[in-house]
Each structure stands twice: as structure tokens, then as C-alpha cells.
């Protein structure tokens, strides 16, 4: 921990020095405004505004499309650009602060030609951010999709440093960390369970998503609360120009999205407000309903659905309001008339976000968010005169204020705070047998989570740029709560805590630092350090997360998880930005990592945290990435060589073992080729070292039945995982009216083209019995998905 | 694997074994998963896994009014097949075993099951039945070896409320443990109900009991069932605690135990746990056990059921033996029967 302390002190010092340097500047003025999409009026996130011929003088739009660029007095050629959109250039005589709001139009009309994806030159070389990937939904849609369901999370899995949790699974492990260490945000709301159907599909309907950003390296100071990564997903805002509809019919689900202005604007103007509605539902089992109707199982069904809503309204040039909501559920119903049994299991997330943007002046932008989110799982079952119910979940209320202060072209400040009130409900069960009621008495947990942050982006000169950040987080477990200790021998002792009474408090200073040094032609070296705290945890016994997994908060027993990450990278662009390449290496220390004890068995009415054991970990690796950004053929290759170890005093006899997130090799190739304006093909290939599992190795007898012994933890590797997927998309352009608004496209995707039988799990088949003396165990390899073709029809209006 | 079986395991066992229900929840979801992805493909493979066999496994018990007994076995490599001829290789012979309380002690002697019948009935029948061997078939077992009290000290039996220490010396190893015999509790009444599915009502019936759990937290139960003159048998989940129902009185379904050595992975929803219409005397033995003893069975049963569950993690068995594996457990038992009138 001494290293930690040194890093902290050093970073604070640097930060202070740079603040001092803010003063003593020449006379400058500010150009600021919003950049929007000409086709629907949506904010363009991460668009670039820069001075022609001087790529180091520039700004990027924030999540709401706002930019602010301060320049010396004089005449400047300013370029406004966004990937896949036409660049606009303006000559500006800067003698006062000015506002320029612009709309950029995309290149869709020019699809026949080579798509020129315009981006500020050398963007990835010039910024300080490392381990950041931005993915537009359009690009994600060109990736072959499993069962035709376009999946944002699975697209992220193709990035270096990011591993899929398992076959067809949308759970992710980032740089050797667990699935609970990823902060997944949908319009600022935390999504606690990102998967439908055991994670085979993610809860994000791609039609409703505009943009996805992944941070896996040194996290900027405005994010926190998780150790490994941030996946920041922005929903589409609604179309402020005209009515727009898109949807699709696939083999397992159908989708429909409607976007429209509240009031139709005149000609090419933009309406002040607009909304979006998007829905998706599966129907695989609905189709089977008529068949089940006459059987014993009438009414048995499984489906999931997602609903996304969003509205935006611009009160003035300086004030804008966004309201967004998400609601999704998986529902499983089981009926059996003969056995007088009914079971219903629904689970899912709900989120609601209200965001208010205010521009104080040309340099100071504020966003205030109010967020509600909820995840819950419930189970209700009945057989004859016996019934059983279980419930678990998380519910948060959150408020957040973020300020962006664009001081001048050398200094940019970000600061803000957030507060969350958590309520965590462990599995609470109740049952009724005959006339007797049973109820579990595990307490709900309540807590405050607070954070303040400040970040300072400082461009020393063309070559050198620093990003100093500091986040201070605070977590407090509060009452009402009752703590029971002891057993039936020494007796029980109960302590009661009143509502809001602090029970346990943790404070986490989280320094963040990033720097860039640019040199030569299109080269840069970047480095970063970040310390992160995580106060809420999800411990799962399976590889991925299950709907029944329960989030738990830090307490007197469960300390906050911590990670300190160092990373260094070399970035280079080739051929006038046609290729982007990078090599990043990282090293992570992990503390207070949590696992279940080796003899843990889930029990009702027993606090889960009593079954935990704690330890530390290390993760390190190198990531290689090359991306061809432009041309008919585009795509990327990512390769990661890494290791992730854990050491727990109470696991594996205290010896170091590989984490279940450990993958030695991980290769992802994604290629897209536009044959012509109507046809395009996509291909994905992935290769990864097999999962580490703990194999059974010994057999002994108790009451003439087997007792199984196990080898060292995670000491066996299942065969390596590899798979190729292909997709073909046909978007006919009507010969008579090539410009008509109605557009159809047909997509054929093939999952696992060469039918690789990847290991899903291994179990031992037991045959015979000890008593008859012919007991035999055979290891069986189970693979899940063979080659699966799918077909999807999409339309747009 | 059918949805059916999971539902039934759940609901039948809820009160009796509340944790079953919880794991049932996972299993039910697992079934859903299996239905949806019926494409799953299974293939036999070869695993090259190192094993460390020859660990000593203790299975020892002491029950009120019964003499203590210990079975000593060795672990073998998982993929070694077991056949009737090498069953004897399992047993560990020539151990020095002492059971003691604060005031007295007894050194156990080794018997071979083939001579069980030559023991006095009081010991032989009880012991044979204890671990599920019918006294008549015991002779058919080659080399099943049991350590129990010497013929000169057959009145050394378990006493409720006492603590019993165990010390085993074998092959230059010393294994120790200690257990207690808690005060027993029994059902206030037992009754029968027909099978809930009419199609099976002619062949099977159910047994119910009314249980009053003692007011203090921390009661751990294990139960055995016996039909007519069969041995005592246990279910795949034979233990439960009062965490969920402390101090309550309620009805409880009592499933019939499975014959020993039967494959626990096979489960028939319509027959498992139900009593055969031919059974005329339904005997239930309900035992109170202490926490370490309970933890052993709880983790062992999870150890058996976690095999091959893709959603569950492996479970290591929690032993109360110092220097070895297995269990030394005391039972505070009461046995009662329901005699059916033909």
C-alpha cells in the first residue's frame, strides 16, 4: 500500500502545479455550440472541431453534442467533422466569443463511392485517453449476429482486453476482472443485470442505442464505483425533424422503433422536442402455445421483452431536458395440471433518467441527472396446498451533477458529484404449508454512496498533454438493520440500528492520471494510472451471472474491492489514417476480491456474505490492435496475451491459482466488406484459451454413496474456444424511386460456420452403483451451439 | 432431465429442506435452458487429471442406546472403476480406534461384515441397519469391515447430552474428532395421504408428520425411513435445519429414503419419495445432530448434486475430522412408526 500512497501524493502535486499554470494567457475568444445530425437532429457525440492545419488545436463534443474551443484572436479556418459524416469547414474571424450550432449530414447518399470516414486526423494518437473504444450502432450492426439479434455487448467482446464470459454469453471480463466489475450505464442509469436468458442476449435493443463507449484502462475521474471498465451506452434521442420508423423480424424476436418530433417542424427546421419508443419481444414459445394448450402443460411459456422510451425538449439555446426510461423482463411460467403445480419466475431491470443540460456561458456546461434503477428477481410456486415465494433485488435513487469548464485551449476542467441511495434485498423467501406460514428474516440493506471528482486536462504543448483526476468516494452502510451474532451454544446477540444510523463507513481516495507524448509522424506514447474502489459486489458461482445472483453491498464483513491499474501504450496511424494501430500493456493489483468459500452451499435465511472469502489478485497483459477504418474493406484484429491470478488464504490451501477470468490468448478478427451499394458481407473469428476449471479427481465412499474430491482450483483448461460467424446483408435500392424513404434490408447470419464443438461445461456421468460394485465415472464434454443460421428482415421508414 | 423432476424436488421438500428449494430454483432455470437449447451435444472425453488417492476417510457414528461404530476407507482415483472384487481395497484395516467421554472410554475392534451375523443381535441388527445393509444380505458382502465395541463391552452405548471424542491411529497417522448427542425431537403425529397424481394413487402413498421445532435457534435434523423389515434408508437430501422455521409447528412431507448405492442422479418424479402401497409399517427415525455434523451432510449432499451442474460451482465437503476426511457424528434419535390397517 506504500506504492499507493506515493502515487497519490505525486498526482496531487502534479495537479496543483498545473492549476497554477492556468493563469497568464494571451487574449483569447471562444467558439462554442452544439453539433447535430442533419437527418434527425440528434446530438453528435465525440465529433471534432479543430483548426485546419493544426490538429492539436481542437475540441471534441461531449455526450450532449456540446463543444467549446478557445483560440487566440484572429482569423481561423475551423473544421467540423464526425466519423462517417461530411466535414464542414468555416472561416471565422474571431474577435469575440461566438456560438456556432451546426448540423452535419452523413454519407449515406454517397455509399456507392468509398466511404470517407472523416475524423479529426490522428484522433486516437492525439488524445490522452487509453483503453477507450467507441462503437457506433451502425458499425455494430455489420457484425454477424447470433440468431440475428444485434448485440452491443457481444460487439464489445471483440475488442482486445475484453473476453466473453462463455459460449454465446453477453457477460464480459475486462482485463482479468470479474463481470461485476463493469459499470454498465444506459443513459446514466446503472444496469445491474445486462443479460436475458442466462446472458445469451443482452438487454440492449440495438435499434434504440445511438452510441457505446468502453473504457477499460485508466478510467476518467467522472466514472467510478467499478474496478474494470465502464460501458457507457447512450440511447437515441428521438427524431427532431420527421417521423421515422424502423424495425425488424427475426427468428426469435421482433422489434419496432418509432421516433418523431412532438410537433412537425416547418421544412428543414428542427423541432424543439422529440421522442423515441422502441420495443422488442421474443416469440419462440408463443408459437408453441396452441400445441401446449391441450396438454398437461398448458400455459407454460418463456419470453423476454425490452421497452425503451426517450424524449427530449429544448427550452432555449441554453437549456435542454432529456427523459429516458427502460423496462425489460424475462418471464418463465411453468404449469402442470396433473401435478397441481404452477411456477412463475419473472426478472428484469427498470431504469428512468431525467437529465437537464444547462449552458451557463460559452465555457461552462452543466448536466444534472436524476436516476432511478431497479433490478429484481422473483419466484412464485405452488403445488397443491403448498406455496413458496422468493424475491431479491437492487433499487437505487441517484442524483448527479457534472460540469465541463472549457477554460482555454490548454486547459479543460471537469468536476462534479454524485449521490446514490441503495437498497439491496437479499433473497427473501416466504412459504405456506397447509395453514402454517414461513418467512425468511434476512434484512434488506441500505446505504449511501457519494463521490466528488475533479479532472484537469492540460495540453502543455503539441507534444505533451496531461490528464489529472481525483475522485473521492464514500460509502456508508446505514440502518435500519439488525445484526445477529453467535450460535446456539454461546447464545445469540442482536444489535438493532435505527433508520439512517451509520453502521459502517468507507472512504476511498481515487487518483487518476493519464498522459500523452506525441512524436514523429502520427506516433504517440500514452501512460495512465488509476486507483478504483468498488462498494457493491456480485459473487457468482457460475462463469457468468445468473438472474438469481444477488448484488451485495460493502459491510463490516465485506470490504470494498480495490484496483490499481498501470498502463502504457504506443499508438500509431498509417496511410493517412486509413489504419490505426496500438499496443497497450497493463498491470493491475486487485485487493479485497470476493469468492464463495469452497464448501459454500446456498441456504435460505442465511446472509450470503457469511459464505464469502476474501483475497487479492494480479492481472497483467499486452493488447495488440490494428484497425482499418476506411475503404470497402474495413475491420479490425485484436489480440491479447494476459494473465489473471488470485490468492486467497481460504481457497486452494492458500496457493495462487488462475482466476476464472484468466485467458492466456484471446484473438478477435472482425471484417466487413461492402461489395456494392446493395450487398455487404461480414465475418468474425474468435479464438481464446479454454476456461480454467477445477476438475474432480478422487472418489471415496460415505454410506456407500460417492463423495467427490477435487484437484487444485482452476488447474485444468478446457479445450480452446474458437468459432467463425458470417453474415450477408442485402439492401435493395429500388430502381424506379431510388430515393424513397421506405428501405428494406435482409440479413442472413451463420453462427459457428464450421460447427466447432466448443466446450460449454464438463461433468462426470455416473453409472452403476457401489453396492453392485460397478460404479463408473465418465467425463462428458457438453457443447452448446452447433452451426446456427438465422434470417432477419429489417425495415426503415 | 425434465422440468417435472425439478419442480417436484422443490416443492416436495420445501419445508423439510428449505435449501433444496433454493437450489431447485437454479435447476428449474437450468431446465428452461435445456429446453431452449436442445441442440446441446455431449461427447465422452478423456481428462488427464492428477489425483491424490489413499486419503483416509472416516465414517463413524454414535447414537443414543447404540454402540459407536467406525468404517475406515481410502479414497481412490476418480476414474478407477470399482467392481465387486476390489471393493475390499477400499477398507483400511488394523486401526487403533478409541472412543471416549470425560469419564469413560472404549477401544473399538474390527469386524468383517461376513461375521456380522455372529455378533449378538443387539449390535448386529442395529449396526447393519444403521448404514443400510439388511442383516440377511450382510453376509453376501465380501470384506466390509466395521470397527465397533468388543464383545466384552457391548453395553457401551451413546447417551443423550454427552460429548464423545474419537481418536484413530493407523498407518502412522493420527486422526481425531469429537461430537455430541443432542436431545432428540420427534413428530407429534404421522399420517398418510394418497399420491397427488391420481394415476399413481393405486401404487404409492405419501407420509406426513407434524413437527414442533424447539424454540431456540440451531436445531439440525437428519432423518431415516424404513419400510417393514427393510434397513433404514436416507434420501438424497437427508438433513435440514430450523433456520427458516425456528420454533414453528407445521406439517412436513416425509419422503421414503432411497436404497443405498442407488444412483442419485436418476430421479423419477412420480415415484421418488413416495411409499409403496405394499409397505405396511412406515418407520421414521428423526435425529438431532450438532452443527459440525450437520455441515458434513449438508456439504456432502451438495458435493454430490453439484456434479455436472453448469450453473453451480463444485463443493468441497466440510469434515469434522482433524487429520483426515469424513465424519464423526452423534445422533440423538427417536424412532416412530405408522402402522397401516389393511
mmCIF file of N, CA and C in Angstrom, chain A residues 73-162:
data_model
loop_
_atom_site.group_PDB
_atom_site.id
_atom_site.type_symbol
_atom_site.label_atom_id
_atom_site.label_comp_id
_atom_site.label_asym_id
_atom_site.label_seq_id
_atom_site.Cartn_x
_atom_site.Cartn_y
_atom_site.Cartn_z
ATOM 1 N N UNK A 73 -7.196 35.568 -30.702
ATOM 2 C CA UNK A 73 -7.895 36.498 -31.593
ATOM 3 C C UNK A 73 -7.319 36.366 -33.007
ATOM 4 N N UNK A 74 -8.202 36.417 -34.033
ATOM 5 C CA UNK A 74 -7.704 36.352 -35.396
ATOM 6 C C UNK A 74 -8.606 35.536 -36.297
ATOM 7 N N UNK A 75 -8.142 35.310 -37.532
ATOM 8 C CA UNK A 75 -8.934 34.556 -38.495
ATOM 9 C C UNK A 75 -8.502 33.080 -38.453
ATOM 10 N N UNK A 76 -9.495 32.200 -38.336
ATOM 11 C CA UNK A 76 -9.190 30.768 -38.261
ATOM 12 C C UNK A 76 -10.058 29.996 -39.241
ATOM 13 N N UNK A 77 -9.454 28.972 -39.825
ATOM 14 C CA UNK A 77 -10.228 28.016 -40.631
ATOM 15 C C UNK A 77 -10.621 26.879 -39.684
ATOM 16 N N UNK A 78 -11.904 26.754 -39.448
ATOM 17 C CA UNK A 78 -12.345 25.724 -38.492
ATOM 18 C C UNK A 78 -13.037 24.595 -39.247
ATOM 19 N N UNK A 79 -12.687 23.380 -38.896
ATOM 20 C CA UNK A 79 -13.351 22.219 -39.500
ATOM 21 C C UNK A 79 -14.180 21.483 -38.456
ATOM 22 N N UNK A 80 -15.375 21.089 -38.919
ATOM 23 C CA UNK A 80 -16.308 20.355 -38.047
ATOM 24 C C UNK A 80 -16.462 18.978 -38.671
ATOM 25 N N UNK A 81 -16.146 17.955 -37.951
ATOM 26 C CA UNK A 81 -16.215 16.638 -38.581
ATOM 27 C C UNK A 81 -16.677 15.562 -37.611
ATOM 28 N N UNK A 82 -17.202 14.487 -38.200
ATOM 29 C CA UNK A 82 -17.668 13.357 -37.411
ATOM 30 C C UNK A 82 -17.537 12.113 -38.274
ATOM 31 N N UNK A 83 -17.156 11.032 -37.674
ATOM 32 C CA UNK A 83 -16.900 9.811 -38.424
ATOM 33 C C UNK A 83 -18.128 9.411 -39.260
ATOM 34 N N UNK A 84 -17.911 9.228 -40.541
ATOM 35 C CA UNK A 84 -18.981 8.838 -41.443
ATOM 36 C C UNK A 84 -19.843 10.000 -41.931
ATOM 37 N N UNK A 85 -19.461 11.229 -41.582
ATOM 38 C CA UNK A 85 -20.252 12.397 -41.970
ATOM 39 C C UNK A 85 -19.387 13.342 -42.795
ATOM 40 N N UNK A 86 -20.063 14.184 -43.597
ATOM 41 C CA UNK A 86 -19.329 15.167 -44.389
ATOM 42 C C UNK A 86 -18.734 16.235 -43.480
ATOM 43 N N UNK A 87 -17.487 16.528 -43.711
ATOM 44 C CA UNK A 87 -16.815 17.560 -42.927
ATOM 45 C C UNK A 87 -17.238 18.935 -43.438
ATOM 46 N N UNK A 88 -17.461 19.839 -42.526
ATOM 47 C CA UNK A 88 -17.771 21.218 -42.917
ATOM 48 C C UNK A 88 -16.638 22.109 -42.438
ATOM 49 N N UNK A 89 -16.272 23.059 -43.304
ATOM 50 C CA UNK A 89 -15.209 23.986 -42.918
ATOM 51 C C UNK A 89 -15.778 25.399 -42.900
ATOM 52 N N UNK A 90 -15.318 26.210 -41.977
ATOM 53 C CA UNK A 90 -15.801 27.592 -41.866
ATOM 54 C C UNK A 90 -14.622 28.500 -41.568
ATOM 55 N N UNK A 91 -14.642 29.670 -42.227
ATOM 56 C CA UNK A 91 -13.623 30.653 -41.886
ATOM 57 C C UNK A 91 -14.238 31.599 -40.857
ATOM 58 N N UNK A 92 -13.542 31.767 -39.779
ATOM 59 C CA UNK A 92 -14.108 32.565 -38.692
ATOM 60 C C UNK A 92 -13.144 33.657 -38.275
ATOM 61 N N UNK A 93 -13.686 34.867 -38.245
ATOM 62 C CA UNK A 93 -12.891 35.978 -37.738
ATOM 63 C C UNK A 93 -13.202 36.120 -36.255
ATOM 64 N N UNK A 94 -12.294 35.685 -35.467
ATOM 65 C CA UNK A 94 -12.561 35.597 -34.038
ATOM 66 C C UNK A 94 -12.135 36.873 -33.326
ATOM 67 N N UNK A 95 -13.140 37.748 -33.054
ATOM 68 C CA UNK A 95 -12.813 38.940 -32.276
ATOM 69 C C UNK A 95 -13.749 39.073 -31.090
ATOM 70 N N UNK A 96 -14.606 38.068 -30.943
ATOM 71 C CA UNK A 96 -15.464 37.988 -29.757
ATOM 72 C C UNK A 96 -15.885 36.521 -29.576
ATOM 73 N N UNK A 97 -16.497 36.203 -28.436
ATOM 74 C CA UNK A 97 -16.990 34.834 -28.227
ATOM 75 C C UNK A 97 -18.153 34.597 -29.174
ATOM 76 N N UNK A 98 -18.131 33.463 -29.889
ATOM 77 C CA UNK A 98 -19.257 33.201 -30.784
ATOM 78 C C UNK A 98 -19.828 31.801 -30.612
ATOM 79 N N UNK A 99 -21.083 31.685 -31.012
ATOM 80 C CA UNK A 99 -21.783 30.406 -30.898
ATOM 81 C C UNK A 99 -22.019 29.873 -32.297
ATOM 82 N N UNK A 100 -21.593 28.657 -32.577
ATOM 83 C CA UNK A 100 -21.879 28.050 -33.876
ATOM 84 C C UNK A 100 -22.526 26.685 -33.645
ATOM 85 N N UNK A 101 -23.819 26.604 -33.957
ATOM 86 C CA UNK A 101 -24.504 25.321 -33.911
ATOM 87 C C UNK A 101 -24.579 24.799 -35.327
ATOM 88 N N UNK A 102 -24.182 23.583 -35.539
ATOM 89 C CA UNK A 102 -24.135 23.048 -36.900
ATOM 90 C C UNK A 102 -24.777 21.688 -36.989
ATOM 91 N N UNK A 103 -25.253 21.404 -38.185
ATOM 92 C CA UNK A 103 -25.761 20.059 -38.450
ATOM 93 C C UNK A 103 -24.879 19.431 -39.512
ATOM 94 N N UNK A 104 -24.418 18.230 -39.255
ATOM 95 C CA UNK A 104 -23.601 17.522 -40.238
ATOM 96 C C UNK A 104 -24.451 16.410 -40.855
ATOM 97 N N UNK A 105 -24.249 16.207 -42.169
ATOM 98 C CA UNK A 105 -25.036 15.150 -42.798
ATOM 99 C C UNK A 105 -24.143 13.950 -43.109
ATOM 100 N N UNK A 106 -24.762 12.787 -43.061
ATOM 101 C CA UNK A 106 -23.953 11.587 -43.232
ATOM 102 C C UNK A 106 -23.726 11.283 -44.704
ATOM 103 N N UNK A 107 -22.951 10.251 -44.925
ATOM 104 C CA UNK A 107 -22.501 9.935 -46.269
ATOM 105 C C UNK A 107 -23.379 8.914 -46.961
ATOM 106 N N UNK A 108 -24.560 8.662 -46.411
ATOM 107 C CA UNK A 108 -25.343 7.543 -46.934
ATOM 108 C C UNK A 108 -25.664 7.707 -48.414
ATOM 109 N N UNK A 109 -25.800 8.940 -48.862
ATOM 110 C CA UNK A 109 -26.117 9.153 -50.274
ATOM 111 C C UNK A 109 -24.938 8.743 -51.143
ATOM 112 N N UNK A 110 -23.776 8.822 -50.588
ATOM 113 C CA UNK A 110 -22.578 8.565 -51.377
ATOM 114 C C UNK A 110 -22.024 7.168 -51.134
ATOM 115 N N UNK A 111 -22.917 6.275 -50.779
ATOM 116 C CA UNK A 111 -22.464 4.941 -50.407
ATOM 117 C C UNK A 111 -21.737 4.226 -51.550
ATOM 118 N N UNK A 112 -22.145 4.594 -52.758
ATOM 119 C CA UNK A 112 -21.541 3.940 -53.915
ATOM 120 C C UNK A 112 -20.035 4.193 -53.950
ATOM 121 N N UNK A 113 -19.696 5.403 -53.598
ATOM 122 C CA UNK A 113 -18.272 5.712 -53.569
ATOM 123 C C UNK A 113 -17.671 5.110 -52.305
ATOM 124 N N UNK A 114 -16.393 5.226 -52.215
ATOM 125 C CA UNK A 114 -15.723 4.766 -51.000
ATOM 126 C C UNK A 114 -16.135 5.703 -49.867
ATOM 127 N N UNK A 115 -16.519 5.122 -48.760
ATOM 128 C CA UNK A 115 -16.942 5.969 -47.650
ATOM 129 C C UNK A 115 -15.712 6.653 -47.037
ATOM 130 N N UNK A 116 -15.754 7.938 -47.046
ATOM 131 C CA UNK A 116 -14.661 8.670 -46.412
ATOM 132 C C UNK A 116 -15.109 8.926 -44.980
ATOM 133 N N UNK A 117 -14.542 8.201 -44.059
ATOM 134 C CA UNK A 117 -14.930 8.455 -42.680
ATOM 135 C C UNK A 117 -14.024 9.560 -42.151
ATOM 136 N N UNK A 118 -14.655 10.653 -42.000
ATOM 137 C CA UNK A 118 -13.889 11.812 -41.605
ATOM 138 C C UNK A 118 -13.786 11.849 -40.096
ATOM 139 N N UNK A 119 -12.631 12.059 -39.629
ATOM 140 C CA UNK A 119 -12.416 12.135 -38.197
ATOM 141 C C UNK A 119 -11.245 13.073 -38.051
ATOM 142 N N UNK A 120 -11.192 13.728 -36.963
ATOM 143 C CA UNK A 120 -10.053 14.577 -36.743
ATOM 144 C C UNK A 120 -8.810 13.710 -36.916
ATOM 145 N N UNK A 121 -7.892 14.234 -37.677
ATOM 146 C CA UNK A 121 -6.736 13.405 -38.002
ATOM 147 C C UNK A 121 -6.024 12.954 -36.731
ATOM 148 N N UNK A 122 -5.699 11.694 -36.731
ATOM 149 C CA UNK A 122 -4.896 11.145 -35.640
ATOM 150 C C UNK A 122 -5.571 11.252 -34.283
ATOM 151 N N UNK A 123 -6.889 11.204 -34.293
ATOM 152 C CA UNK A 123 -7.619 11.335 -33.034
ATOM 153 C C UNK A 123 -7.093 10.365 -31.963
ATOM 154 N N UNK A 124 -6.946 9.119 -32.351
ATOM 155 C CA UNK A 124 -6.539 8.152 -31.327
ATOM 156 C C UNK A 124 -5.097 8.332 -30.892
ATOM 157 N N UNK A 125 -4.309 9.003 -31.752
ATOM 158 C CA UNK A 125 -2.922 9.252 -31.394
ATOM 159 C C UNK A 125 -2.825 10.469 -30.482
ATOM 160 N N UNK A 126 -3.713 11.443 -30.739
ATOM 161 C CA UNK A 126 -3.571 12.726 -30.058
ATOM 162 C C UNK A 126 -4.221 12.829 -28.673
ATOM 163 N N UNK A 127 -5.270 12.076 -28.433
ATOM 164 C CA UNK A 127 -5.889 12.275 -27.117
ATOM 165 C C UNK A 127 -5.122 11.519 -26.035
ATOM 166 N N UNK A 128 -5.465 11.799 -24.786
ATOM 167 C CA UNK A 128 -4.724 11.163 -23.694
ATOM 168 C C UNK A 128 -5.341 9.840 -23.286
ATOM 169 N N UNK A 129 -6.587 9.671 -23.691
ATOM 170 C CA UNK A 129 -7.321 8.513 -23.197
ATOM 171 C C UNK A 129 -6.748 7.215 -23.750
ATOM 172 N N UNK A 130 -6.575 6.255 -22.866
ATOM 173 C CA UNK A 130 -6.127 4.934 -23.286
ATOM 174 C C UNK A 130 -7.235 3.958 -22.993
ATOM 175 N N UNK A 131 -7.186 2.867 -23.702
ATOM 176 C CA UNK A 131 -8.137 1.800 -23.420
ATOM 177 C C UNK A 131 -9.568 2.265 -23.572
ATOM 178 N N UNK A 132 -9.787 3.143 -24.544
ATOM 179 C CA UNK A 132 -11.157 3.605 -24.787
ATOM 180 C C UNK A 132 -11.562 3.165 -26.183
ATOM 181 N N UNK A 133 -12.742 2.619 -26.321
ATOM 182 C CA UNK A 133 -13.234 2.235 -27.633
ATOM 183 C C UNK A 133 -14.619 2.803 -27.803
ATOM 184 N N UNK A 134 -14.815 3.426 -28.944
ATOM 185 C CA UNK A 134 -16.145 3.956 -29.213
ATOM 186 C C UNK A 134 -16.756 3.131 -30.338
ATOM 187 N N UNK A 135 -17.991 2.702 -30.171
ATOM 188 C CA UNK A 135 -18.624 1.871 -31.182
ATOM 189 C C UNK A 135 -19.964 2.478 -31.563
ATOM 190 N N UNK A 136 -20.126 2.764 -32.837
ATOM 191 C CA UNK A 136 -21.424 3.268 -33.254
ATOM 192 C C UNK A 136 -22.309 2.068 -33.545
ATOM 193 N N UNK A 137 -23.589 2.245 -33.317
ATOM 194 C CA UNK A 137 -24.523 1.137 -33.518
ATOM 195 C C UNK A 137 -24.517 0.679 -34.973
ATOM 196 N N UNK A 138 -24.311 1.607 -35.907
ATOM 197 C CA UNK A 138 -24.273 1.219 -37.318
ATOM 198 C C UNK A 138 -23.152 0.218 -37.581
ATOM 199 N N UNK A 139 -22.014 0.470 -36.951
ATOM 200 C CA UNK A 139 -20.886 -0.436 -37.143
ATOM 201 C C UNK A 139 -21.177 -1.786 -36.492
ATOM 202 N N UNK A 140 -21.801 -1.733 -35.321
ATOM 203 C CA UNK A 140 -22.140 -2.974 -34.611
ATOM 204 C C UNK A 140 -23.090 -3.829 -35.446
ATOM 205 N N UNK A 141 -23.968 -3.150 -36.186
ATOM 206 C CA UNK A 141 -24.951 -3.894 -36.983
ATOM 207 C C UNK A 141 -24.319 -4.658 -38.138
ATOM 208 N N UNK A 142 -23.080 -4.313 -38.490
ATOM 209 C CA UNK A 142 -22.438 -5.036 -39.588
ATOM 210 C C UNK A 142 -21.732 -6.306 -39.109
ATOM 211 N N UNK A 143 -21.717 -6.523 -37.790
ATOM 212 C CA UNK A 143 -21.074 -7.721 -37.235
ATOM 213 C C UNK A 143 -22.081 -8.873 -37.285
ATOM 214 N N UNK A 144 -21.666 -10.061 -37.723
ATOM 215 C CA UNK A 144 -22.613 -11.184 -37.743
ATOM 216 C C UNK A 144 -23.232 -11.397 -36.356
ATOM 217 N N UNK A 145 -24.552 -11.479 -36.311
ATOM 218 C CA UNK A 145 -25.232 -11.532 -35.015
ATOM 219 C C UNK A 145 -25.749 -12.926 -34.725
ATOM 220 N N UNK A 146 -25.612 -13.334 -33.457
ATOM 221 C CA UNK A 146 -26.092 -14.634 -33.000
ATOM 222 C C UNK A 146 -27.619 -14.682 -33.062
ATOM 223 N N UNK A 147 -28.155 -15.613 -33.808
ATOM 224 C CA UNK A 147 -29.593 -15.761 -34.024
ATOM 225 C C UNK A 147 -30.215 -14.466 -34.549
ATOM 226 N N UNK A 148 -29.394 -13.678 -35.223
ATOM 227 C CA UNK A 148 -29.902 -12.454 -35.831
ATOM 228 C C UNK A 148 -30.124 -11.310 -34.865
ATOM 229 N N UNK A 149 -29.796 -11.508 -33.572
ATOM 230 C CA UNK A 149 -30.023 -10.458 -32.585
ATOM 231 C C UNK A 149 -28.766 -9.599 -32.462
ATOM 232 N N UNK A 150 -28.826 -8.392 -33.002
ATOM 233 C CA UNK A 150 -27.683 -7.488 -32.936
ATOM 234 C C UNK A 150 -27.419 -7.171 -31.462
ATOM 235 N N UNK A 151 -26.175 -7.371 -31.043
ATOM 236 C CA UNK A 151 -25.891 -7.288 -29.617
ATOM 237 C C UNK A 151 -24.673 -6.413 -29.337
ATOM 238 N N UNK A 152 -24.915 -5.319 -28.646
ATOM 239 C CA UNK A 152 -23.859 -4.358 -28.344
ATOM 240 C C UNK A 152 -22.769 -4.966 -27.477
ATOM 241 N N UNK A 153 -23.168 -5.712 -26.491
ATOM 242 C CA UNK A 153 -22.188 -6.280 -25.573
ATOM 243 C C UNK A 153 -21.305 -7.300 -26.292
ATOM 244 N N UNK A 154 -21.913 -8.063 -27.194
ATOM 245 C CA UNK A 154 -21.097 -9.043 -27.915
ATOM 246 C C UNK A 154 -20.135 -8.373 -28.877
ATOM 247 N N UNK A 155 -20.472 -7.191 -29.345
ATOM 248 C CA UNK A 155 -19.547 -6.436 -30.193
ATOM 249 C C UNK A 155 -18.353 -5.984 -29.351
ATOM 250 N N UNK A 156 -18.631 -5.589 -28.122
ATOM 251 C CA UNK A 156 -17.558 -5.152 -27.217
ATOM 252 C C UNK A 156 -16.601 -6.311 -26.918
ATOM 253 N N UNK A 157 -17.168 -7.514 -26.877
ATOM 254 C CA UNK A 157 -16.327 -8.689 -26.610
ATOM 255 C C UNK A 157 -15.242 -8.886 -27.669
ATOM 256 N N UNK A 158 -15.421 -8.274 -28.830
ATOM 257 C CA UNK A 158 -14.437 -8.438 -29.896
ATOM 258 C C UNK A 158 -13.265 -7.475 -29.759
ATOM 259 N N UNK A 159 -13.292 -6.650 -28.726
ATOM 260 C CA UNK A 159 -12.206 -5.698 -28.509
ATOM 261 C C UNK A 159 -11.075 -6.375 -27.727
ATOM 262 N N UNK A 160 -9.837 -5.953 -27.970
ATOM 263 C CA UNK A 160 -8.756 -6.552 -27.190
ATOM 264 C C UNK A 160 -8.932 -6.233 -25.702
ATOM 265 N N UNK A 161 -8.532 -7.132 -24.863
ATOM 266 C CA UNK A 161 -8.653 -6.907 -23.421
ATOM 267 C C UNK A 161 -10.023 -7.255 -22.871
ATOM 268 N N UNK A 162 -10.937 -7.598 -23.758
ATOM 269 C CA UNK A 162 -12.290 -7.929 -23.323
ATOM 270 C C UNK A 162 -12.576 -9.376 -23.719
#
